[in-house]
Coordinates of N, CA, C and O and ligand atoms in Angstrom, one line a residue:
M1 N 0.8 -1.2 0.0 CA 0.0 0.0 0.0 C 0.9 1.3 0.0 O 0.6 2.2 0.7
H2 N 1.9 1.2 -0.8 CA 2.8 2.4 -0.9 C 2.0 3.6 -1.4 O 2.2 4.7 -0.8
E3 N 1.1 3.4 -2.4 CA 0.4 4.5 -2.9 C -0.6 5.1 -1.9 O -0.8 6.3 -1.9
Y4 N -1.1 4.3 -1.0 CA -2.0 4.8 0.0 C -1.3 5.8 0.9 O -1.8 6.9 1.2
A5 N -0.1 5.4 1.3 CA 0.7 6.3 2.2 C 1.0 7.6 1.5 O 1.0 8.7 2.1
I6 N 1.4 7.5 0.2 CA 1.7 8.7 -0.6 C 0.5 9.6 -0.7 O 0.5 10.8 -0.4
A7 N -0.7 9.0 -1.0 CA -1.9 9.8 -1.2 C -2.3 10.4 0.1 O -2.7 11.6 0.1
Y8 N -2.1 9.7 1.2 CA -2.5 10.3 2.5 C -1.6 11.5 2.9 O -2.0 12.5 3.4
D9 N -0.3 11.3 2.6 CA 0.7 12.3 2.8 C 0.4 13.6 2.0 O 0.5 14.7 2.5
V10 N 0.0 13.4 0.8 CA -0.4 14.5 -0.1 C -1.6 15.2 0.4 O -1.6 16.5 0.5
Y11 N -2.6 14.5 0.9 CA -3.8 15.0 1.5 C -3.4 15.8 2.7 O -3.9 17.0 2.9
A12 N -2.6 15.3 3.6 CA -2.3 16.0 4.8 C -1.5 17.2 4.6 O -1.7 18.3 5.2
T13 N -0.6 17.2 3.6 CA 0.2 18.4 3.2 C -0.7 19.5 2.7 O -0.6 20.7 3.0
A14 N -1.6 19.1 1.8 CA -2.5 20.0 1.2 C -3.5 20.6 2.2 O -3.8 21.8 2.2
K15 N -3.9 19.8 3.1 CA -4.8 20.3 4.2 C -4.2 21.3 5.1 O -4.7 22.3 5.4
R16 N -2.9 21.0 5.4 CA -2.2 21.9 6.3 C -2.0 23.3 5.5 O -2.2 24.3 6.1
A17 N -1.7 23.2 4.3 CA -1.5 24.5 3.5 C -2.8 25.2 3.4 O -2.9 26.5 3.5
A18 N -3.9 24.5 3.2 CA -5.2 25.1 3.1 C -5.6 25.8 4.5 O -6.1 26.9 4.5
E19 N -5.3 25.1 5.6 CA -5.7 25.7 6.9 C -4.8 26.9 7.2 O -5.3 27.9 7.8
E20 N -3.5 26.8 6.9 CA -2.6 27.9 7.1 C -3.1 29.2 6.4 O -2.8 30.3 6.8
N21 N -3.7 29.0 5.3 CA -4.1 30.1 4.5 C -5.6 30.4 4.6 O -6.2 31.1 3.8
A22 N -6.3 29.8 5.6 CA -7.7 30.0 5.8 C -8.5 29.8 4.6 O -9.4 30.5 4.3
A23 N -8.2 28.7 3.9 CA -9.0 28.4 2.6 C -10.3 27.9 2.9 O -10.6 27.3 3.9
T24 N -11.3 28.2 2.0 CA -12.6 27.6 2.2 C -12.8 26.4 1.3 O -13.6 25.6 1.5
E25 N -11.9 26.2 0.3 CA -12.0 25.1 -0.5 C -10.6 24.9 -1.2 O -9.9 25.8 -1.5
V26 N -10.3 23.6 -1.4 CA -9.1 23.2 -2.1 C -9.5 22.9 -3.5 O -10.5 22.1 -3.7
I27 N -8.9 23.5 -4.5 CA -9.3 23.3 -5.9 C -8.5 22.3 -6.6 O -9.0 21.3 -7.2
R28 N -7.2 22.4 -6.5 CA -6.3 21.5 -7.2 C -5.0 21.3 -6.4 O -4.5 22.3 -5.9
V29 N -4.5 20.1 -6.4 CA -3.2 19.8 -5.7 C -2.3 19.3 -6.8 O -2.6 18.3 -7.5
H30 N -1.1 19.9 -6.9 CA -0.1 19.4 -7.9 C 1.0 18.6 -7.1 O 1.5 19.1 -6.1
V31 N 1.2 17.5 -7.7 CA 2.2 16.6 -7.0 C 3.3 16.2 -8.1 O 2.9 15.8 -9.2
E32 N 4.5 16.2 -7.7 CA 5.6 15.8 -8.5 C 6.0 14.4 -8.1 O 6.3 14.1 -7.0
I33 N 6.0 13.5 -9.1 CA 6.3 12.1 -8.8 C 7.5 11.7 -9.7 O 7.4 11.7 -10.9
G34 N 8.6 11.4 -9.0 CA 9.8 11.0 -9.8 C 9.7 9.6 -10.4 O 8.9 8.8 -9.9
D35 N 10.3 9.4 -11.6 CA 10.2 8.2 -12.3 C 10.7 7.0 -11.4 O 10.4 5.8 -11.7
L36 N 11.6 7.3 -10.4 CA 12.2 6.2 -9.6 C 11.4 6.1 -8.3 O 11.8 5.3 -7.4
A37 N 10.4 6.8 -8.1 CA 9.6 6.8 -6.8 C 8.8 5.6 -6.7 O 8.2 5.3 -5.7
M38 N 8.6 4.8 -7.8 CA 7.9 3.6 -7.8 C 6.4 3.8 -7.3 O 5.9 3.0 -6.6
A39 N 5.8 4.8 -7.8 CA 4.5 5.1 -7.5 C 3.6 5.2 -8.8 O 4.1 5.8 -9.7
N40 N 2.5 4.6 -8.7 CA 1.6 4.7 -9.9 C 0.7 5.9 -9.7 O -0.2 6.0 -8.8
P41 N 0.9 6.9 -10.6 CA 0.1 8.2 -10.4 C -1.4 8.0 -10.5 O -2.1 8.7 -9.7
E42 N -1.9 7.1 -11.3 CA -3.3 6.9 -11.4 C -3.9 6.4 -10.1 O -5.0 6.8 -9.6
Q43 N -3.1 5.5 -9.5 CA -3.5 5.0 -8.2 C -3.5 6.0 -7.1 O -4.3 6.0 -6.2
V44 N -2.4 6.8 -7.1 CA -2.3 7.9 -6.1 C -3.5 8.8 -6.3 O -4.1 9.2 -5.3
E45 N -3.9 9.2 -7.5 CA -5.0 10.1 -7.7 C -6.3 9.5 -7.2 O -7.1 10.1 -6.5
F46 N -6.5 8.2 -7.5 CA -7.7 7.5 -7.1 C -7.8 7.5 -5.5 O -8.8 7.8 -5.0
L47 N -6.7 7.1 -4.9 CA -6.7 7.0 -3.4 C -6.9 8.4 -2.8 O -7.5 8.5 -1.7
F48 N -6.3 9.4 -3.4 CA -6.4 10.7 -2.9 C -7.9 11.1 -2.8 O -8.4 11.7 -1.8
V49 N -8.6 10.8 -3.9 CA -10.1 11.1 -3.9 C -10.8 10.3 -2.8 O -11.7 10.9 -2.1
V50 N -10.5 9.1 -2.6 CA -11.1 8.3 -1.6 C -10.8 8.8 -0.2 O -11.7 9.0 0.6
I51 N -9.6 9.2 0.1 CA -9.2 9.8 1.4 C -9.9 11.1 1.6 O -10.3 11.4 2.7
A52 N -9.9 12.0 0.6 CA -10.4 13.4 0.8 C -11.9 13.5 0.7 O -12.4 14.5 1.0
E53 N -12.5 12.4 0.3 CA -14.0 12.4 0.0 C -14.8 13.0 1.2 O -15.8 13.7 1.0
D54 N -14.5 12.6 2.4 CA -15.3 13.0 3.6 C -14.9 14.4 4.1 O -15.5 14.8 5.1
D55 N -13.9 15.0 3.5 CA -13.5 16.3 4.0 C -14.1 17.4 3.2 O -13.8 17.5 2.0
P56 N -15.0 18.3 3.8 CA -15.6 19.3 3.0 C -14.7 20.3 2.3 O -15.0 20.8 1.3
L57 N -13.5 20.5 2.9 CA -12.5 21.3 2.3 C -12.1 20.9 0.9 O -11.7 21.6 0.0
F58 N -12.2 19.5 0.7 CA -11.7 18.9 -0.5 C -12.9 18.5 -1.5 O -12.7 17.6 -2.3
R59 N -14.1 19.0 -1.2 CA -15.2 18.6 -2.0 C -15.0 18.6 -3.5 O -15.4 17.6 -4.2
G60 N -14.4 19.6 -4.0 CA -14.2 19.7 -5.5 C -12.7 19.6 -5.9 O -12.4 20.0 -7.0
A61 N -11.9 19.0 -5.0 CA -10.5 19.0 -5.2 C -10.1 18.0 -6.3 O -10.6 16.8 -6.3
A62 N -9.1 18.3 -7.1 CA -8.5 17.4 -8.0 C -7.1 17.3 -7.8 O -6.4 18.2 -7.3
L63 N -6.5 16.1 -8.1 CA -5.1 15.9 -7.9 C -4.5 15.8 -9.3 O -5.0 15.1 -10.2
E64 N -3.4 16.5 -9.4 CA -2.7 16.5 -10.7 C -1.2 16.0 -10.5 O -0.5 16.6 -9.8
C65 N -0.9 14.9 -11.1 CA 0.4 14.3 -10.9 C 1.3 14.7 -12.1 O 0.9 14.7 -13.3
H66 N 2.5 15.1 -11.8 CA 3.5 15.5 -12.8 C 4.7 14.6 -12.7 O 5.2 14.5 -11.6
R67 N 5.1 14.0 -13.8 CA 6.2 13.1 -13.7 C 7.5 13.8 -13.7 O 7.7 14.8 -14.4
V68 N 8.5 13.4 -12.9 CA 9.8 14.0 -12.9 C 10.8 13.0 -13.4 O 11.0 11.9 -12.9
P69 N 11.5 13.3 -14.6 CA 12.4 12.3 -15.1 C 13.7 12.2 -14.3 O 14.0 13.2 -13.5
V70 N 14.4 11.1 -14.5 CA 15.6 10.9 -13.7 C 16.7 11.9 -14.2 O 16.9 12.0 -15.4
R71 N 17.4 12.5 -13.3 CA 18.6 13.3 -13.6 C 19.7 12.9 -12.7 O 19.5 12.7 -11.5
S72 N 20.9 12.8 -13.3 CA 22.0 12.4 -12.5 C 23.2 13.3 -12.8 O 23.2 14.0 -13.9
R73 N 24.2 13.3 -11.9 CA 25.3 14.2 -12.1 C 26.5 13.5 -11.5 O 26.4 12.7 -10.5
C74 N 27.7 13.6 -12.2 CA 28.9 13.0 -11.7 C 30.0 14.0 -11.4 O 30.0 15.1 -12.0
G75 N 30.9 13.6 -10.6 CA 32.0 14.4 -10.2 C 32.9 14.8 -11.4 O 33.6 15.8 -11.4
C76 N 32.8 14.0 -12.5 CA 33.6 14.3 -13.7 C 33.0 15.4 -14.5 O 33.6 15.8 -15.5
G77 N 31.8 15.8 -14.2 CA 31.1 16.8 -15.0 C 30.0 16.3 -15.8 O 29.2 17.1 -16.4
Y78 N 29.8 15.0 -15.8 CA 28.7 14.4 -16.6 C 27.4 14.8 -16.0 O 27.2 14.8 -14.8
E79 N 26.4 15.1 -16.8 CA 25.0 15.3 -16.4 C 24.1 14.7 -17.4 O 24.3 14.9 -18.6
G80 N 23.2 13.9 -16.9 CA 22.3 13.2 -17.8 C 21.3 12.4 -17.1 O 20.8 12.7 -16.0
D81 N 20.9 11.2 -17.7 CA 19.9 10.4 -17.0 C 20.4 9.0 -16.7 O 19.6 8.1 -16.4
E82 N 21.7 8.8 -16.8 CA 22.3 7.4 -16.4 C 22.2 7.3 -14.8 O 22.6 8.2 -14.1
R83 N 21.7 6.2 -14.4 CA 21.5 6.0 -13.0 C 22.6 5.3 -12.2 O 22.8 5.5 -11.1
F84 N 23.3 4.3 -13.0 CA 24.2 3.4 -12.3 C 25.7 3.6 -12.6 O 26.5 3.5 -11.8
V85 N 25.9 3.9 -13.9 CA 27.3 4.0 -14.3 C 27.4 5.3 -15.2 O 26.7 5.5 -16.1
C86 N 28.4 6.1 -14.8 CA 28.7 7.3 -15.6 C 29.3 6.9 -16.9 O 30.3 6.2 -16.9
P87 N 28.7 7.3 -18.0 CA 29.2 7.0 -19.3 C 30.6 7.6 -19.6 O 31.2 7.1 -20.5
R88 N 31.0 8.5 -18.8 CA 32.3 9.2 -19.1 C 33.4 8.6 -18.3 O 34.5 8.3 -18.8
C89 N 33.2 8.3 -17.0 CA 34.3 7.8 -16.2 C 34.0 6.5 -15.5 O 34.9 6.0 -14.9
G90 N 32.8 6.0 -15.6 CA 32.5 4.7 -15.1 C 32.2 4.6 -13.6 O 31.9 3.6 -13.1
S91 N 32.1 5.8 -12.9 CA 31.8 5.7 -11.5 C 30.3 5.9 -11.3 O 29.5 6.1 -12.2
L92 N 29.9 5.8 -10.0 CA 28.4 5.9 -9.7 C 28.0 7.4 -9.7 O 28.5 8.1 -8.8
P93 N 27.1 7.8 -10.6 CA 26.7 9.2 -10.5 C 25.7 9.4 -9.4 O 25.1 8.5 -8.8
E94 N 25.6 10.7 -9.0 CA 24.7 11.1 -8.0 C 23.3 11.4 -8.6 O 23.3 12.2 -9.5
L95 N 22.3 10.9 -8.0 CA 20.9 11.2 -8.4 C 20.5 12.5 -7.9 O 20.5 12.8 -6.7
V96 N 20.1 13.4 -8.8 CA 19.7 14.7 -8.4 C 18.2 14.9 -8.5 O 17.6 15.8 -7.9
A97 N 17.5 14.1 -9.3 CA 16.1 14.1 -9.5 C 15.6 12.8 -9.9 O 16.3 12.0 -10.5
G98 N 14.3 12.5 -9.6 CA 13.7 11.3 -10.0 C 13.2 10.4 -8.9 O 12.5 9.4 -9.2
R99 N 13.6 10.7 -7.7 CA 13.2 9.9 -6.6 C 12.1 10.6 -5.7 O 11.6 10.0 -4.8
E100 N 11.8 11.8 -6.0 CA 11.0 12.6 -5.1 C 9.5 12.4 -5.3 O 9.1 12.0 -6.4
I101 N 8.8 12.6 -4.2 CA 7.3 12.7 -4.3 C 7.0 13.9 -3.5 O 7.3 13.9 -2.3
R102 N 6.6 15.0 -4.1 CA 6.3 16.1 -3.3 C 5.1 17.0 -3.8 O 4.9 17.0 -5.0
V103 N 4.5 17.6 -2.9 CA 3.4 18.5 -3.3 C 4.1 19.8 -3.8 O 4.8 20.5 -3.1
S104 N 3.9 20.2 -5.1 CA 4.6 21.3 -5.6 C 3.7 22.6 -5.4 O 4.3 23.7 -5.2
S105 N 2.4 22.5 -5.5 CA 1.6 23.6 -5.2 C 0.1 23.2 -4.9 O -0.3 22.1 -5.3
V106 N -0.6 24.0 -4.2 CA -2.0 23.8 -3.8 C -2.8 25.0 -4.2 O -2.5 26.1 -3.8
E107 N -3.8 24.8 -5.1 CA -4.7 25.9 -5.5 C -5.8 25.9 -4.5 O -6.5 24.9 -4.4
I108 N -6.1 27.0 -3.9 CA -7.2 27.1 -2.9 C -8.1 28.3 -3.2 O -7.7 29.2 -3.9
E109 N -9.2 28.2 -2.6 CA -10.2 29.3 -2.6 C -10.1 30.0 -1.2 O -10.3 29.3 -0.2
V110 N -9.9 31.3 -1.2 CA -9.9 32.0 0.1 C -11.0 33.0 0.1 O -11.4 33.6 -0.9
P111 N -11.6 33.2 1.3 CA -12.7 34.2 1.4 C -12.3 35.5 0.9 O -11.2 36.0 1.2
G112 N -13.2 36.2 0.2 CA -13.0 37.5 -0.3 C -12.2 37.6 -1.6 O -11.8 38.7 -2.0
S113 N -11.9 36.5 -2.2 CA -11.1 36.5 -3.4 C -12.0 36.3 -4.6 O -13.1 35.8 -4.5
Ligands
ZN201 ZN1 31.8 10.5 -14.3

């Protein structure tokens, strides 16, 4: 149930953002999912709806997942999408993107807007 935990986390993050800004409604939540995060975006979206269903703040909320491609960088100066072996020097490159799952923005309705 990896996706359930992710969806719940996204919901909790969005709810906190909504409450901090005194929102009356959450409209849309944008989530970045790295290609290496091993999460199925459709499933995260589905579970998000299930979790948020009983929360009036989220009555009309939609979840939008954005894929983040793998990016790596090596000490020799290589930058690209190789994950395990640097094509230039053969060492292990450092992953700079592709593993993350994070809420990038939350669109909300605030009173008086
Ligand atoms: Zn290298």
